[in-house]
């Protein structure tokens, strides 16, 4: 999983808490509820009593999980392991995916407006048709990602790595791509009106 080199103790804690023996039943219950569209928020509220937090999945290991169509509005998934997850048609509006590993994940037609996915790893992920207006993807890794027809209006991709990504027919109007790496990026019919490019090479 790709993480910053100066990984701090908070990030380590977020991941480790799910693998402690006493928390493994909670992890299993949450994963099952997510995959079955059950009341995973209720499980979190009970687990996090007395605070009653129902959106904190930060650091959770969910590699390969089928979460297609799940409502994940406002969820905290920072530093989560979401490799190969099926997240198509998910609502991730206003979610936090900072530092999450979404390599080879499927996010076709997912809703990601205003999502903060800075430093996240989307290597070879499929975001075809995703709606990610006003999304933060600063320093995200999108190497080989498919973003065909995706909407990324006003998205912030400062320092993002788009090497070999396919942005054909995508809408990047008013997006910020300063210092983005675009070597071999496909931009056939991509809308780039008002884009702040910096050294961007379409």
PDB file of C-alpha atoms in Angstrom:
ATOM      1  CA  UNK A   1       0.000   0.000   0.000  1.00  0.00           C
ATOM      2  CA  UNK A   2       1.331   3.396  -0.993  1.00  0.00           C
ATOM      3  CA  UNK A   3       1.697   5.777   1.968  1.00  0.00           C
ATOM      4  CA  UNK A   4       3.757   8.870   2.718  1.00  0.00           C
ATOM      5  CA  UNK A   5       7.331   8.141   3.787  1.00  0.00           C
ATOM      6  CA  UNK A   6       6.850  10.153   6.962  1.00  0.00           C
ATOM      7  CA  UNK A   7       3.967   7.992   8.101  1.00  0.00           C
ATOM      8  CA  UNK A   8       2.977   9.136  11.567  1.00  0.00           C
ATOM      9  CA  UNK A   9       1.693   7.279  14.594  1.00  0.00           C
ATOM     10  CA  UNK A  10      -1.911   8.326  13.955  1.00  0.00           C
ATOM     11  CA  UNK A  11      -1.888   6.635  10.549  1.00  0.00           C
ATOM     12  CA  UNK A  12      -0.362   3.486  12.002  1.00  0.00           C
ATOM     13  CA  UNK A  13      -3.003   3.481  14.731  1.00  0.00           C
ATOM     14  CA  UNK A  14      -5.812   3.787  12.182  1.00  0.00           C
ATOM     15  CA  UNK A  15      -4.674   0.626  10.426  1.00  0.00           C
ATOM     16  CA  UNK A  16      -3.606  -1.397  13.426  1.00  0.00           C
ATOM     17  CA  UNK A  17      -6.845  -0.969  15.362  1.00  0.00           C
ATOM     18  CA  UNK A  18      -8.710  -3.181  12.883  1.00  0.00           C
ATOM     19  CA  UNK A  19      -6.285  -6.089  13.267  1.00  0.00           C
ATOM     20  CA  UNK A  20      -6.258  -6.278  17.052  1.00  0.00           C
ATOM     21  CA  UNK A  21      -7.743  -9.622  18.160  1.00  0.00           C
ATOM     22  CA  UNK A  22     -10.525  -7.963  20.175  1.00  0.00           C
ATOM     23  CA  UNK A  23     -11.622  -5.936  17.123  1.00  0.00           C
ATOM     24  CA  UNK A  24     -11.627  -8.704  14.513  1.00  0.00           C
ATOM     25  CA  UNK A  25     -15.330  -9.541  15.130  1.00  0.00           C
ATOM     26  CA  UNK A  26     -16.184  -5.880  14.532  1.00  0.00           C
ATOM     27  CA  UNK A  27     -14.176  -5.858  11.311  1.00  0.00           C
ATOM     28  CA  UNK A  28     -15.970  -8.991  10.097  1.00  0.00           C
ATOM     29  CA  UNK A  29     -19.391  -7.569  10.997  1.00  0.00           C
ATOM     30  CA  UNK A  30     -18.700  -4.219   9.331  1.00  0.00           C
ATOM     31  CA  UNK A  31     -17.405  -5.847   6.153  1.00  0.00           C
ATOM     32  CA  UNK A  32     -20.424  -8.146   5.934  1.00  0.00           C
ATOM     33  CA  UNK A  33     -22.814  -5.250   6.518  1.00  0.00           C
ATOM     34  CA  UNK A  34     -21.079  -3.157   3.848  1.00  0.00           C
ATOM     35  CA  UNK A  35     -21.242  -5.955   1.289  1.00  0.00           C
ATOM     36  CA  UNK A  36     -24.861  -6.796   2.119  1.00  0.00           C
ATOM     37  CA  UNK A  37     -25.988  -3.143   2.282  1.00  0.00           C
ATOM     38  CA  UNK A  38     -26.778  -3.634   5.954  1.00  0.00           C
ATOM     39  CA  UNK A  39     -26.587  -1.221   8.879  1.00  0.00           C
ATOM     40  CA  UNK A  40     -22.815  -0.857   9.076  1.00  0.00           C
ATOM     41  CA  UNK A  41     -23.216   2.636  10.528  1.00  0.00           C
ATOM     42  CA  UNK A  42     -25.167   1.168  13.441  1.00  0.00           C
ATOM     43  CA  UNK A  43     -22.340  -1.283  14.125  1.00  0.00           C
ATOM     44  CA  UNK A  44     -19.867   1.592  14.183  1.00  0.00           C
ATOM     45  CA  UNK A  45     -22.054   3.647  16.512  1.00  0.00           C
ATOM     46  CA  UNK A  46     -22.217   0.790  18.996  1.00  0.00           C
ATOM     47  CA  UNK A  47     -18.494   0.074  18.695  1.00  0.00           C
ATOM     48  CA  UNK A  48     -17.510   3.723  19.151  1.00  0.00           C
ATOM     49  CA  UNK A  49     -19.797   4.375  22.147  1.00  0.00           C
ATOM     50  CA  UNK A  50     -20.006   6.760  23.955  1.00  0.00           C
ATOM     51  CA  UNK A  51     -18.983   8.974  21.002  1.00  0.00           C
ATOM     52  CA  UNK A  52     -21.404   7.322  18.601  1.00  0.00           C
ATOM     53  CA  UNK A  53     -19.289   7.852  15.491  1.00  0.00           C
ATOM     54  CA  UNK A  54     -20.949   6.187  12.508  1.00  0.00           C
ATOM     55  CA  UNK A  55     -18.638   7.151   9.637  1.00  0.00           C
ATOM     56  CA  UNK A  56     -15.096   6.280  10.774  1.00  0.00           C
ATOM     57  CA  UNK A  57     -13.703   3.464   8.620  1.00  0.00           C
ATOM     58  CA  UNK A  58     -10.242   5.006   8.402  1.00  0.00           C
ATOM     59  CA  UNK A  59      -7.506   2.423   7.954  1.00  0.00           C
ATOM     60  CA  UNK A  60      -9.922  -0.488   7.422  1.00  0.00           C
ATOM     61  CA  UNK A  61      -8.654  -3.451   5.354  1.00  0.00           C
ATOM     62  CA  UNK A  62     -11.295  -4.155   2.688  1.00  0.00           C
ATOM     63  CA  UNK A  63      -9.192  -5.399  -0.220  1.00  0.00           C
ATOM     64  CA  UNK A  64     -11.346  -7.205  -2.771  1.00  0.00           C
ATOM     65  CA  UNK A  65     -14.659  -6.333  -1.099  1.00  0.00           C
ATOM     66  CA  UNK A  66     -17.778  -5.939  -3.252  1.00  0.00           C
ATOM     67  CA  UNK A  67     -19.275  -2.609  -2.143  1.00  0.00           C
ATOM     68  CA  UNK A  68     -21.001  -1.758  -5.418  1.00  0.00           C
ATOM     69  CA  UNK A  69     -23.918   0.597  -4.925  1.00  0.00           C
ATOM     70  CA  UNK A  70     -23.204   1.199  -1.228  1.00  0.00           C
ATOM     71  CA  UNK A  71     -24.002   4.581   0.305  1.00  0.00           C
ATOM     72  CA  UNK A  72     -20.684   5.844   1.658  1.00  0.00           C
ATOM     73  CA  UNK A  73     -21.590   9.508   1.890  1.00  0.00           C
ATOM     74  CA  UNK A  74     -19.212  11.414   4.138  1.00  0.00           C
ATOM     75  CA  UNK A  75     -17.357   8.277   5.217  1.00  0.00           C
ATOM     76  CA  UNK A  76     -13.780   8.444   6.500  1.00  0.00           C
ATOM     77  CA  UNK A  77     -11.696   5.905   4.561  1.00  0.00           C
ATOM     78  CA  UNK A  78      -8.319   7.589   4.859  1.00  0.00           C
ATOM     79  CA  UNK A  79      -5.428   5.095   4.651  1.00  0.00           C
ATOM     80  CA  UNK A  80      -7.901   2.258   4.048  1.00  0.00           C
ATOM     81  CA  UNK A  81      -6.870  -0.782   2.003  1.00  0.00           C
ATOM     82  CA  UNK A  82      -9.379  -0.810  -0.866  1.00  0.00           C
ATOM     83  CA  UNK A  83      -7.273  -2.625  -3.440  1.00  0.00           C
ATOM     84  CA  UNK A  84      -9.403  -4.314  -6.065  1.00  0.00           C
ATOM     85  CA  UNK A  85     -12.647  -3.220  -4.384  1.00  0.00           C
ATOM     86  CA  UNK A  86     -15.847  -3.000  -6.384  1.00  0.00           C
ATOM     87  CA  UNK A  87     -17.144   0.504  -5.739  1.00  0.00           C
ATOM     88  CA  UNK A  88     -19.155   1.051  -8.903  1.00  0.00           C
ATOM     89  CA  UNK A  89     -22.264   3.211  -8.438  1.00  0.00           C
ATOM     90  CA  UNK A  90     -21.204   4.026  -4.854  1.00  0.00           C
ATOM     91  CA  UNK A  91     -22.019   7.415  -3.380  1.00  0.00           C
ATOM     92  CA  UNK A  92     -18.766   8.723  -1.906  1.00  0.00           C
ATOM     93  CA  UNK A  93     -19.830  12.361  -1.813  1.00  0.00           C
ATOM     94  CA  UNK A  94     -17.829  14.388   0.724  1.00  0.00           C
ATOM     95  CA  UNK A  95     -15.832  11.291   1.704  1.00  0.00           C
ATOM     96  CA  UNK A  96     -12.238  11.262   2.961  1.00  0.00           C
ATOM     97  CA  UNK A  97      -9.900   8.946   1.039  1.00  0.00           C
ATOM     98  CA  UNK A  98      -6.601  10.589   1.939  1.00  0.00           C
ATOM     99  CA  UNK A  99      -3.763   8.098   1.483  1.00  0.00           C
ATOM    100  CA  UNK A 100      -6.163   5.232   0.696  1.00  0.00           C
ATOM    101  CA  UNK A 101      -5.032   2.411  -1.596  1.00  0.00           C
ATOM    102  CA  UNK A 102      -7.561   2.010  -4.414  1.00  0.00           C
ATOM    103  CA  UNK A 103      -5.245   0.359  -6.912  1.00  0.00           C
ATOM    104  CA  UNK A 104      -7.196  -1.745  -9.429  1.00  0.00           C
ATOM    105  CA  UNK A 105     -10.475  -0.731  -7.766  1.00  0.00           C
ATOM    106  CA  UNK A 106     -13.616  -0.415  -9.869  1.00  0.00           C
ATOM    107  CA  UNK A 107     -15.366   2.926  -9.452  1.00  0.00           C
ATOM    108  CA  UNK A 108     -17.431   3.047 -12.629  1.00  0.00           C
ATOM    109  CA  UNK A 109     -20.193   5.653 -12.370  1.00  0.00           C
ATOM    110  CA  UNK A 110     -19.294   6.327  -8.726  1.00  0.00           C
ATOM    111  CA  UNK A 111     -20.197   9.684  -7.186  1.00  0.00           C
ATOM    112  CA  UNK A 112     -17.164  11.444  -5.695  1.00  0.00           C
ATOM    113  CA  UNK A 113     -18.038  15.161  -5.566  1.00  0.00           C
ATOM    114  CA  UNK A 114     -16.029  17.112  -3.007  1.00  0.00           C
ATOM    115  CA  UNK A 115     -14.197  13.938  -1.978  1.00  0.00           C
ATOM    116  CA  UNK A 116     -10.711  14.447  -0.537  1.00  0.00           C
ATOM    117  CA  UNK A 117      -8.493  11.778  -2.073  1.00  0.00           C
ATOM    118  CA  UNK A 118      -5.148  13.520  -1.794  1.00  0.00           C
ATOM    119  CA  UNK A 119      -2.181  11.092  -1.777  1.00  0.00           C
ATOM    120  CA  UNK A 120      -4.527   8.216  -2.645  1.00  0.00           C
ATOM    121  CA  UNK A 121      -3.357   5.433  -4.981  1.00  0.00           C
ATOM    122  CA  UNK A 122      -5.664   4.808  -7.971  1.00  0.00           C
ATOM    123  CA  UNK A 123      -3.119   2.854 -10.023  1.00  0.00           C
ATOM    124  CA  UNK A 124      -4.969   0.928 -12.770  1.00  0.00           C
ATOM    125  CA  UNK A 125      -8.325   1.823 -11.183  1.00  0.00           C
ATOM    126  CA  UNK A 126     -11.401   2.140 -13.411  1.00  0.00           C
ATOM    127  CA  UNK A 127     -13.270   5.425 -12.875  1.00  0.00           C
ATOM    128  CA  UNK A 128     -15.156   5.368 -16.156  1.00  0.00           C
ATOM    129  CA  UNK A 129     -18.145   7.679 -15.904  1.00  0.00           C
ATOM    130  CA  UNK A 130     -17.303   8.728 -12.344  1.00  0.00           C
ATOM    131  CA  UNK A 131     -18.637  12.075 -11.141  1.00  0.00           C
ATOM    132  CA  UNK A 132     -15.874  13.777  -9.179  1.00  0.00           C
ATOM    133  CA  UNK A 133     -16.494  17.499  -9.508  1.00  0.00           C
ATOM    134  CA  UNK A 134     -14.609  19.585  -6.915  1.00  0.00           C
ATOM    135  CA  UNK A 135     -12.692  16.465  -5.847  1.00  0.00           C
ATOM    136  CA  UNK A 136      -9.231  16.824  -4.307  1.00  0.00           C
ATOM    137  CA  UNK A 137      -6.695  14.513  -5.971  1.00  0.00           C
ATOM    138  CA  UNK A 138      -3.543  16.435  -5.123  1.00  0.00           C
ATOM    139  CA  UNK A 139      -0.467  14.186  -5.306  1.00  0.00           C
ATOM    140  CA  UNK A 140      -2.717  11.214  -6.005  1.00  0.00           C
ATOM    141  CA  UNK A 141      -1.341   8.340  -8.069  1.00  0.00           C
ATOM    142  CA  UNK A 142      -3.524   7.662 -11.126  1.00  0.00           C
ATOM    143  CA  UNK A 143      -1.005   5.728 -13.210  1.00  0.00           C
ATOM    144  CA  UNK A 144      -2.820   3.681 -15.842  1.00  0.00           C
ATOM    145  CA  UNK A 145      -6.223   4.695 -14.459  1.00  0.00           C
ATOM    146  CA  UNK A 146      -9.280   4.762 -16.732  1.00  0.00           C
ATOM    147  CA  UNK A 147     -11.291   7.984 -16.456  1.00  0.00           C
ATOM    148  CA  UNK A 148     -13.227   7.767 -19.699  1.00  0.00           C
ATOM    149  CA  UNK A 149     -16.159  10.169 -19.657  1.00  0.00           C
ATOM    150  CA  UNK A 150     -15.500  11.091 -16.024  1.00  0.00           C
ATOM    151  CA  UNK A 151     -16.515  14.516 -14.728  1.00  0.00           C
ATOM    152  CA  UNK A 152     -13.671  16.254 -12.893  1.00  0.00           C
ATOM    153  CA  UNK A 153     -14.788  19.850 -13.134  1.00  0.00           C
ATOM    154  CA  UNK A 154     -12.839  22.113 -10.773  1.00  0.00           C
ATOM    155  CA  UNK A 155     -10.976  19.066  -9.446  1.00  0.00           C
ATOM    156  CA  UNK A 156      -7.587  19.716  -7.872  1.00  0.00           C
ATOM    157  CA  UNK A 157      -4.913  17.433  -9.306  1.00  0.00           C
ATOM    158  CA  UNK A 158      -1.857  19.405  -8.214  1.00  0.00           C
ATOM    159  CA  UNK A 159       1.154  17.116  -8.433  1.00  0.00           C
ATOM    160  CA  UNK A 160      -1.005  14.123  -9.422  1.00  0.00           C
ATOM    161  CA  UNK A 161       0.604  11.329 -11.459  1.00  0.00           C
ATOM    162  CA  UNK A 162      -1.530  10.673 -14.563  1.00  0.00           C
ATOM    163  CA  UNK A 163       1.102   8.685 -16.446  1.00  0.00           C
ATOM    164  CA  UNK A 164      -0.592   6.327 -18.948  1.00  0.00           C
ATOM    165  CA  UNK A 165      -4.047   7.348 -17.679  1.00  0.00           C
ATOM    166  CA  UNK A 166      -6.947   7.510 -20.143  1.00  0.00           C
ATOM    167  CA  UNK A 167      -8.992  10.707 -19.847  1.00  0.00           C
ATOM    168  CA  UNK A 168     -10.814  10.355 -23.156  1.00  0.00           C
ATOM    169  CA  UNK A 169     -14.115  12.288 -23.234  1.00  0.00           C
ATOM    170  CA  UNK A 170     -13.560  13.406 -19.627  1.00  0.00           C
ATOM    171  CA  UNK A 171     -14.661  16.847 -18.432  1.00  0.00           C
ATOM    172  CA  UNK A 172     -11.833  18.706 -16.690  1.00  0.00           C
ATOM    173  CA  UNK A 173     -13.170  22.214 -17.106  1.00  0.00           C
ATOM    174  CA  UNK A 174     -11.601  24.615 -14.583  1.00  0.00           C
ATOM    175  CA  UNK A 175      -9.557  21.804 -13.019  1.00  0.00           C
ATOM    176  CA  UNK A 176      -6.108  22.495 -11.556  1.00  0.00           C
ATOM    177  CA  UNK A 177      -3.359  20.277 -12.975  1.00  0.00           C
ATOM    178  CA  UNK A 178      -0.295  22.290 -12.026  1.00  0.00           C
ATOM    179  CA  UNK A 179       2.787  20.043 -11.733  1.00  0.00           C
ATOM    180  CA  UNK A 180       0.734  17.002 -12.800  1.00  0.00           C
ATOM    181  CA  UNK A 181       2.657  14.228 -14.580  1.00  0.00           C
ATOM    182  CA  UNK A 182       0.984  13.572 -17.929  1.00  0.00           C
ATOM    183  CA  UNK A 183       3.464  11.440 -19.835  1.00  0.00           C
ATOM    184  CA  UNK A 184       1.544   9.218 -22.290  1.00  0.00           C
ATOM    185  CA  UNK A 185      -1.778  10.423 -20.839  1.00  0.00           C
ATOM    186  CA  UNK A 186      -4.603   9.980 -23.361  1.00  0.00           C
ATOM    187  CA  UNK A 187      -6.771  13.099 -23.666  1.00  0.00           C
ATOM    188  CA  UNK A 188      -8.874  12.401 -26.739  1.00  0.00           C
ATOM    189  CA  UNK A 189     -11.864  14.781 -26.765  1.00  0.00           C
ATOM    190  CA  UNK A 190     -11.106  15.791 -23.169  1.00  0.00           C
ATOM    191  CA  UNK A 191     -12.672  19.100 -22.161  1.00  0.00           C
ATOM    192  CA  UNK A 192      -9.931  21.364 -20.832  1.00  0.00           C
ATOM    193  CA  UNK A 193     -11.620  24.786 -20.892  1.00  0.00           C
ATOM    194  CA  UNK A 194     -10.254  26.980 -18.116  1.00  0.00           C
ATOM    195  CA  UNK A 195      -7.783  24.347 -16.871  1.00  0.00           C
ATOM    196  CA  UNK A 196      -4.815  25.655 -14.913  1.00  0.00           C
ATOM    197  CA  UNK A 197      -2.131  23.594 -16.559  1.00  0.00           C
ATOM    198  CA  UNK A 198       1.235  24.746 -15.366  1.00  0.00           C
ATOM    199  CA  UNK A 199       3.557  22.406 -17.250  1.00  0.00           C
ATOM    200  CA  UNK A 200       0.713  20.096 -18.348  1.00  0.00           C
ATOM    201  CA  UNK A 201       1.359  18.498 -21.720  1.00  0.00           C
ATOM    202  CA  UNK A 202      -1.910  17.229 -23.286  1.00  0.00           C
TER     203      UNK A 202
END
